[in-house]
XYZ file of C-alpha atoms in Angstrom:
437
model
C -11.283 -1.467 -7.299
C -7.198 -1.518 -7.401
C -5.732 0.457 -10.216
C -2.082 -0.024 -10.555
C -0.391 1.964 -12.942
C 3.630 0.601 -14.046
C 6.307 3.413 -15.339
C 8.637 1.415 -17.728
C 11.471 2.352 -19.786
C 14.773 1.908 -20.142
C 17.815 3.358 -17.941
C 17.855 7.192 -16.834
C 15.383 8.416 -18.936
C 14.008 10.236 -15.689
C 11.082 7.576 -14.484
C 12.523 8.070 -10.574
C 12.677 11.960 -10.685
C 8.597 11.237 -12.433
C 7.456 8.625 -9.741
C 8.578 11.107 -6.773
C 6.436 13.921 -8.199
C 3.974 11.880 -8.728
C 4.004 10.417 -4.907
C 5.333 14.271 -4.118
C 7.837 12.799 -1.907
C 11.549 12.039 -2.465
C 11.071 8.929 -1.675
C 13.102 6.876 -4.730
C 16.520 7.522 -4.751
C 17.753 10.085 -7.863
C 20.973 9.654 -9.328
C 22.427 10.101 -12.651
C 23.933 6.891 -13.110
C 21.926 4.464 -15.199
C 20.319 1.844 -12.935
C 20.544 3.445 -9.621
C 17.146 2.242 -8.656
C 18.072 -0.739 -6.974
C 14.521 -1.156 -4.911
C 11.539 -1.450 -6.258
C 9.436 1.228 -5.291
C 5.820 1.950 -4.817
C 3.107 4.246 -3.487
C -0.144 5.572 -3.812
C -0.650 8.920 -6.364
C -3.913 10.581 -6.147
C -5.272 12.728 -8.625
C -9.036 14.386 -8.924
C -10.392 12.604 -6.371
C -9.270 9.067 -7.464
C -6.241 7.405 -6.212
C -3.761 4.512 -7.695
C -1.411 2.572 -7.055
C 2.063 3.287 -9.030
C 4.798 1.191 -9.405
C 8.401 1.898 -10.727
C 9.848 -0.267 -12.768
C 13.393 1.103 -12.624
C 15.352 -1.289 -11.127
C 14.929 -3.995 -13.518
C 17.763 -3.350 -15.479
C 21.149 -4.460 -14.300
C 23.514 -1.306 -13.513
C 26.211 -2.769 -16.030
C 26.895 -1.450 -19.573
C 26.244 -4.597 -20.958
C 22.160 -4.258 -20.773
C 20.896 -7.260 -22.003
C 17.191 -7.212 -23.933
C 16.162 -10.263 -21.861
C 16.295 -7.970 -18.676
C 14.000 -5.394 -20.459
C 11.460 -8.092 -22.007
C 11.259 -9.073 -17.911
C 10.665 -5.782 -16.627
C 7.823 -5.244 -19.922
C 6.575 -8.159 -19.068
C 6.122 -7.826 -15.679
C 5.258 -4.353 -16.227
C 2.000 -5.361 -19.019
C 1.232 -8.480 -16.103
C 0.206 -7.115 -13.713
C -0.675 -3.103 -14.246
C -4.089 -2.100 -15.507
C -2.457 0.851 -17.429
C 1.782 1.329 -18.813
C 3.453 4.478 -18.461
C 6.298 4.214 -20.977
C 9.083 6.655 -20.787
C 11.216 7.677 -23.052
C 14.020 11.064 -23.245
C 13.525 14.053 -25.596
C 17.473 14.277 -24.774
C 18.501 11.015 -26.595
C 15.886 10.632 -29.010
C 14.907 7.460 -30.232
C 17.446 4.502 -29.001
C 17.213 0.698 -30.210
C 16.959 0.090 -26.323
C 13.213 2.199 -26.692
C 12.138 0.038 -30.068
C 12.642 -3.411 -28.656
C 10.439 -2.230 -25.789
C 8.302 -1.082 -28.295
C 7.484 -4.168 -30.225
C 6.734 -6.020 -27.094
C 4.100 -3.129 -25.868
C 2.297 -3.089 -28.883
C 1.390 -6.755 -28.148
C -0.133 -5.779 -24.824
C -4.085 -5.121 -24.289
C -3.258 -3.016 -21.876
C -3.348 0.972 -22.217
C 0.109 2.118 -23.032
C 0.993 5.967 -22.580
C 3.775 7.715 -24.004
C 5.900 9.774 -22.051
C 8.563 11.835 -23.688
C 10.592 13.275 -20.879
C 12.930 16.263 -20.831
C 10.964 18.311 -22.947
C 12.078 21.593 -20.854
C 12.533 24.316 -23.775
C 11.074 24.427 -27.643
C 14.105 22.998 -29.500
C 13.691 20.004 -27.345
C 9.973 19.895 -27.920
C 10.375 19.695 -31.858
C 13.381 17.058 -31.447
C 10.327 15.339 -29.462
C 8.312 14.616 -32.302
C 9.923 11.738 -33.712
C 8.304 9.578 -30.865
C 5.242 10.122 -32.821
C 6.754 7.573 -35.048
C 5.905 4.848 -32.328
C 2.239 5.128 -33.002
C 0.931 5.169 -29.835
C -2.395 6.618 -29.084
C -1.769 8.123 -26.026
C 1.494 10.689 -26.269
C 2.726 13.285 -23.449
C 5.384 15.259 -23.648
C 6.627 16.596 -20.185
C 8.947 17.545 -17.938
C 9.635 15.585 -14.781
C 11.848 17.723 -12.725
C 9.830 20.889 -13.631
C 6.318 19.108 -13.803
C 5.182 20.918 -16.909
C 2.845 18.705 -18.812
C 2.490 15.890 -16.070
C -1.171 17.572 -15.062
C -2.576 16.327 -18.831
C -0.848 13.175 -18.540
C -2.878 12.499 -15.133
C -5.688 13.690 -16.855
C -5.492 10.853 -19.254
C -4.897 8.646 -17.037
C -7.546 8.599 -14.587
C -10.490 8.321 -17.091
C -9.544 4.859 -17.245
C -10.100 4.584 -13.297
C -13.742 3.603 -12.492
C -15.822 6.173 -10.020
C -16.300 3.434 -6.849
C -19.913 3.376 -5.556
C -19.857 3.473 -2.236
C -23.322 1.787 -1.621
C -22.369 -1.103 -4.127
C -18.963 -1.252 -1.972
C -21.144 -1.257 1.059
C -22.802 -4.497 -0.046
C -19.273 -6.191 -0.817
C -18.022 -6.326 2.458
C -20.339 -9.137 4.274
C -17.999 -11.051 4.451
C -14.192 -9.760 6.357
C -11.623 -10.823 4.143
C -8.290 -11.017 5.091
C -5.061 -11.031 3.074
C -2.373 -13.026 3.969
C 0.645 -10.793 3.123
C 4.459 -10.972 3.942
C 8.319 -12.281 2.043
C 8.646 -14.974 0.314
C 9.365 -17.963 2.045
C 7.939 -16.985 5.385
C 4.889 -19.345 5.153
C 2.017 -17.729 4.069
C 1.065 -21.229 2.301
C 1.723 -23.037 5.500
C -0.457 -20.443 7.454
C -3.535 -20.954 4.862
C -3.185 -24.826 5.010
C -2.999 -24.709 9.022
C -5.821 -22.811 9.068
C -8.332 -24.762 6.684
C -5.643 -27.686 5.650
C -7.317 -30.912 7.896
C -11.239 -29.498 7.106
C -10.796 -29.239 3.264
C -13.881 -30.822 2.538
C -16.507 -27.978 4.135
C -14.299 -25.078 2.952
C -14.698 -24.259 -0.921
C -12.313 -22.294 -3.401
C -13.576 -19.071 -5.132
C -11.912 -18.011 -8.060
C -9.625 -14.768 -7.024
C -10.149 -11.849 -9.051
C -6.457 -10.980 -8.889
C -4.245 -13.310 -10.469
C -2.617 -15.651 -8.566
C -4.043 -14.769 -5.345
C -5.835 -17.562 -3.901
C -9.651 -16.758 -2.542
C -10.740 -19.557 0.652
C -13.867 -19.157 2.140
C -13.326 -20.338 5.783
C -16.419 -20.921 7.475
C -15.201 -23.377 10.752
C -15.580 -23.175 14.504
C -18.578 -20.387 14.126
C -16.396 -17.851 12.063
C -16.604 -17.262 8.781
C -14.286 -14.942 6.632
C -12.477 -14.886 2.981
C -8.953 -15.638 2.949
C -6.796 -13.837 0.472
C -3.545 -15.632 -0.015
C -0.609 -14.197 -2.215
C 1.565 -17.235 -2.067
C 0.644 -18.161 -5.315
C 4.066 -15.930 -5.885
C 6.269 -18.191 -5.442
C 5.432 -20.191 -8.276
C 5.565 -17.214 -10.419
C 9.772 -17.373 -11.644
C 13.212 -18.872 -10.362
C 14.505 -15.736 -10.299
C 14.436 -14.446 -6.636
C 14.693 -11.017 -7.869
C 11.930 -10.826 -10.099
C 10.139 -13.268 -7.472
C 10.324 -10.404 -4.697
C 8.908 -7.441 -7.299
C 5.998 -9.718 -8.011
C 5.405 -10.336 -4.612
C 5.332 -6.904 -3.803
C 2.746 -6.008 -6.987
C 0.608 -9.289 -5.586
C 0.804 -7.735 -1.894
C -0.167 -4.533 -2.788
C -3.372 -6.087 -5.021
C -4.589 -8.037 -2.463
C -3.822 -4.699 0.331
C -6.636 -3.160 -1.793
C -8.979 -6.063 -1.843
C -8.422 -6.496 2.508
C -10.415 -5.454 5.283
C -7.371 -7.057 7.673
C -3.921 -7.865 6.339
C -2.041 -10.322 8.210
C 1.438 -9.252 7.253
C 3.887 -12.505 8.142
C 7.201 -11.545 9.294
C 10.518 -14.599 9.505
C 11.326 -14.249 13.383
C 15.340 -14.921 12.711
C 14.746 -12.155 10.176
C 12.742 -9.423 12.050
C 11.666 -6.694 9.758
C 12.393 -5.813 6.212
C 12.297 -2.475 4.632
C 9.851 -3.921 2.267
C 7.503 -5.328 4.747
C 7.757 -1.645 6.621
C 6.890 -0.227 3.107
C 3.856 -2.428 2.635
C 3.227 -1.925 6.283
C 3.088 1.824 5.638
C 0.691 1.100 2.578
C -1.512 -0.560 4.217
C -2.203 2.431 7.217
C -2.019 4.988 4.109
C -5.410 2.944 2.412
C -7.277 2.462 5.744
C -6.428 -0.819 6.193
C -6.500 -2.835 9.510
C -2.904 -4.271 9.907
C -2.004 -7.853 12.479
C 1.221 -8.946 12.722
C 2.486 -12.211 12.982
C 5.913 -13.114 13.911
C 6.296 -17.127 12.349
C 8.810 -19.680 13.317
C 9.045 -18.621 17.034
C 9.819 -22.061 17.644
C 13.322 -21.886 16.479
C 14.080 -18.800 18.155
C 16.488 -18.863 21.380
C 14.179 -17.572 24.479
C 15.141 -16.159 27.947
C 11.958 -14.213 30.383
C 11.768 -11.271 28.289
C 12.739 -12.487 24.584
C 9.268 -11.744 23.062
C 8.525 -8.336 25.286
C 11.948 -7.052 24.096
C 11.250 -8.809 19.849
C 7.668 -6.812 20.308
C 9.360 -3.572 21.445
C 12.135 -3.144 18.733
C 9.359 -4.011 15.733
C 7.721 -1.203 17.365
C 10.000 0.864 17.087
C 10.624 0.448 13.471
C 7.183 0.676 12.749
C 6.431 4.166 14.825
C 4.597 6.554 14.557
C 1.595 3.904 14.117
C 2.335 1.431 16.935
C -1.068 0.310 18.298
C -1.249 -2.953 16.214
C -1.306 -6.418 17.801
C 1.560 -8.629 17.481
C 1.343 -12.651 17.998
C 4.147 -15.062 17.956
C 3.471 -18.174 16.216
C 4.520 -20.929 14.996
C 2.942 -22.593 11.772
C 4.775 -25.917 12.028
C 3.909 -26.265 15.241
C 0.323 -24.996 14.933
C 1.207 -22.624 17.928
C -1.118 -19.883 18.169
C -2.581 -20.006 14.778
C -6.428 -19.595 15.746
C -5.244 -16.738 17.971
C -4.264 -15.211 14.772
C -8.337 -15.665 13.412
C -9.741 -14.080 16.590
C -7.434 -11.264 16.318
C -7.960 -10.409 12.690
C -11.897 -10.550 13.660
C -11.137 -8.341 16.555
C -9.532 -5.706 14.404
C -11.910 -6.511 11.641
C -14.688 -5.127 14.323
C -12.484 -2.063 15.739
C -12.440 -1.065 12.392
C -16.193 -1.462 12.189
C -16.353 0.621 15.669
C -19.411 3.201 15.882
C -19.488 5.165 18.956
C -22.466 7.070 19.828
C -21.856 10.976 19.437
C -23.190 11.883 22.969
C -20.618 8.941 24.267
C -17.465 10.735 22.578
C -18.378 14.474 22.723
C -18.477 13.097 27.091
C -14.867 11.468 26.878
C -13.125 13.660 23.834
C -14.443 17.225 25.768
C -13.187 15.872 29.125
C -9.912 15.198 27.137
C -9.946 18.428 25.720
C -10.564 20.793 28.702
C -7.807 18.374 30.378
C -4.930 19.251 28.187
C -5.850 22.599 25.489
C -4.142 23.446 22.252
C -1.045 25.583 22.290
C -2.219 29.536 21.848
C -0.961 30.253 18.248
C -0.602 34.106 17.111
C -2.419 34.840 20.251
C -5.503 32.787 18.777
C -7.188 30.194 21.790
C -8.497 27.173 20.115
C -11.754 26.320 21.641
C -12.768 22.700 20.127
C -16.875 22.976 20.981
C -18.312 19.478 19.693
C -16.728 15.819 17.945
C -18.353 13.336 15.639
C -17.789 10.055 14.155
C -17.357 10.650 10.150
C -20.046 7.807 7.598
C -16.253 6.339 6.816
C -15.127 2.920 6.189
C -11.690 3.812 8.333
C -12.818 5.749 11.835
C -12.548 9.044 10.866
C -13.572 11.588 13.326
C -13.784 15.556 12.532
C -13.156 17.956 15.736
C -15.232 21.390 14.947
C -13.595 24.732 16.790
C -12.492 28.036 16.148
C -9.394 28.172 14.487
C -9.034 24.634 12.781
C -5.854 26.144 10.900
C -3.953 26.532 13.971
C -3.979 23.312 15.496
C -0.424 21.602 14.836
C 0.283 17.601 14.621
C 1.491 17.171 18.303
C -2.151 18.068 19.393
C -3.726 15.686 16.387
C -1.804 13.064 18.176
C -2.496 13.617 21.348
C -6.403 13.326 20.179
C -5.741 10.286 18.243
C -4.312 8.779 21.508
C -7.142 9.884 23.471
C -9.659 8.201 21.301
C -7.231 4.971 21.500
C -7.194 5.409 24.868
C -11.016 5.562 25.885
C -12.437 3.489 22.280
C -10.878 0.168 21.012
C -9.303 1.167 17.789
C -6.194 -1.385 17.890
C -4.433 -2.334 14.532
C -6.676 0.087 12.808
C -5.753 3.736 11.293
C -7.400 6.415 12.908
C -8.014 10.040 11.469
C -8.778 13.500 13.275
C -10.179 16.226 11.329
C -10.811 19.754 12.419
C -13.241 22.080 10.888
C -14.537 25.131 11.174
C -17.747 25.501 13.692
């Protein structure tokens, strides 16, 4: 199941400085001027074992003084849409502001599980200023300390309760089916690639209710293949406003990342690569997800010999580390290479699936091993003595030797490599383990 949790609150009440220890990487950018957070950022947090998907809110208010309450209804709103749980953040510094209480009244009408986060509580005065938020009535109530952490461990505490423990048999029994999720900008034709795909034979393809909202659920079953289609351009429709428009495309993405076995992630060719598809991109290798991508509209783009060798080499190199992923250039309009794009989601869909046999990869991974050894560290030679395949849904393979401590990430990749060299893993994560024999 996808758990997305949404920090809200007005400006510079700390919710950056929060989501970055939460994601424990500086990956927002901090500043001290109110609505700095111009991006909307995301990630996944992880906490006792069960992970979620978090979501900043920050940037929904304009930078100006004049902050109107319209702009914080839509980032509430959006906020109470589409999250399972709120974070709502407010500063032990400032106390109560009429900024907090209009957010306030529109929270309480939410179903949705609304915690209280009172920020800046760093010493005791500040904690007994704190207890006016009380006032707000809200059942849940933490008061913490972002740029310290103190208090931040009871808050995820709280908050993870709420997230269900997944089976991994009933998961198991899901997956019959691949399903792939049609991801990518606005206005890059993920519509156009659905209705290419299943437009023409309407009549044997039927609609399943999507448990997301507004992503659309096809079952395509033509030409001997059969596979769910997750579309997210249901977006679109969502609001004239192309800034809240690209935030709810990002919250539908991200939804229907979690729902994938494949994501097709659509890319504009005059437009290359955003940051925000590289983001989702990332995402998508961080859950285990197998990733395609397909460059649309290639039929408007100005070719010489080596126009798509040299487009194929520069995504790659904005996507590296993880470059083994299959790129096609399409064209929807012109139907160009569109069922290319269904065999090579199946394709990854299987590499994914890939088993090998333990006797098979203990024969090529030992070979690889005694061909090129790990670096000596503190005098200690790493002798890696046997390798299996992990019971994961993402290949996962665990390398058991001597000193797993001292083996550094240039040798992990060099592994990784070796298994992409000698097993098809293409478009699909791969993890190396090492453990103690």
């Amino acid at each position: 199941m996808s758990f997305t949790v949404a920090i809200t609150g007005r400006p510079n009440v700390g919710k950056s400085t929060f989501f970055n220890r939460m994601l424990e990487e500086r990956k927002a950018i901090v500043d001290n001027i109110s609505g700095v957070t111009r991006d909307r950022q995301y990630g996944v947090a992880e906490w006792n074992g069960k992970s979620f998907n978090l979501i900043d809110t920050g940037g929904f208010v304009t930078g100006s003084a004049d902050i109107f309450e319209t702009e914080i209804r839509k980032q509430v709103g959006i906020a109470i849409n589409e999250a399972n749980a709120v974070i709502f953040m407010c500063d032990a510094a400032t106390g109560i502001t009429a900024l907090d209480e209009a957010m306030v009244d529109i929270l309480r009408q939410s179903k949705k599980p609304v915690f209280l986060v009172v920020n800046k509580v760093d010493n005791p005065e500040r904690m007994l200023d704190a207890t006016e938020f009380y006032s707000m009535g809200f059942d849940h109530i933490h008061f913490l300390s972002s740029i310290s952490g103190s208090g931040t461990g009871e808050l995820l505490d709280d908050l993870v309760k709420l997230i269900p423990d997944t089976d991994d048999d009933e998961a198991g029994e899901k997956d019959e089916l691949p399903k792939f999720a049609i991801i990518g900008q606005p206005n890059v034709g993920k519509s156009s690639l659905l209705n290419a795909l299943v437009g023409e034979e309407r009549t044997i393809v039927s609609d399943i209710a999507g448990t997301t909202r507004d992503t659309i659920h096809t079952h395509y079953n033509l030409f001997q293949k059969e596979f769910i289609l997750i579309d997210t351009a249901g977006i679109r429709r969502k609001n004239k406003v192309e800034e809240d428009l690209e935030f709810y495309s990002v919250i539908r993405a991200i939804k229907a990342l979690d729902e994938a076995d494949v994501c097709l992630l659509l890319l504009d060719a005059s437009k290359g690569i955003t940051a925000q598809d590289i983001n989702i991109f990332s995402l998508a290798i961080r859950k285990g997800k197998g990733v395609v991508l397909l460059v649309n509209k290639w039929d408007l783009m100005e070719k010489e010999t080596h126009t798509a060798r040299d487009y194929e080499k520069e995504l790659k190199n904005r996507l590296a580390p993880f470059t083994d992923v299959p790129v096609l250039f399409i064209s929807v309009k012109d139907k160009l290479r569109i069922f290319k794009v269904i065999e090579t989601a199946l394709q990854v869909y299987e590499n994914r699936r890939r088993k090998v046999a333990t006797s098979k990869l203990n024969e090529v991974m030992l070979k690889a091993v005694a061909a090129y050894r790990a670096p000596v560290v503190r005098g200690n030679t790493v002798k890696i003595k046997y390798v299996t395949q992990l019971p994961t849904v993402v290949p996962s393979f665990a390398f058991f030797c001597n000193y797993p401590d001292d083996i550094k990430q240039p040798y992990k990749n060099y592994l990784e490599n070796q298994l992409r060299a000698n097993f098809d893993f293409k478009g699909v994560p791969v993890r190396v383990f090492f453990r103690k024999k």
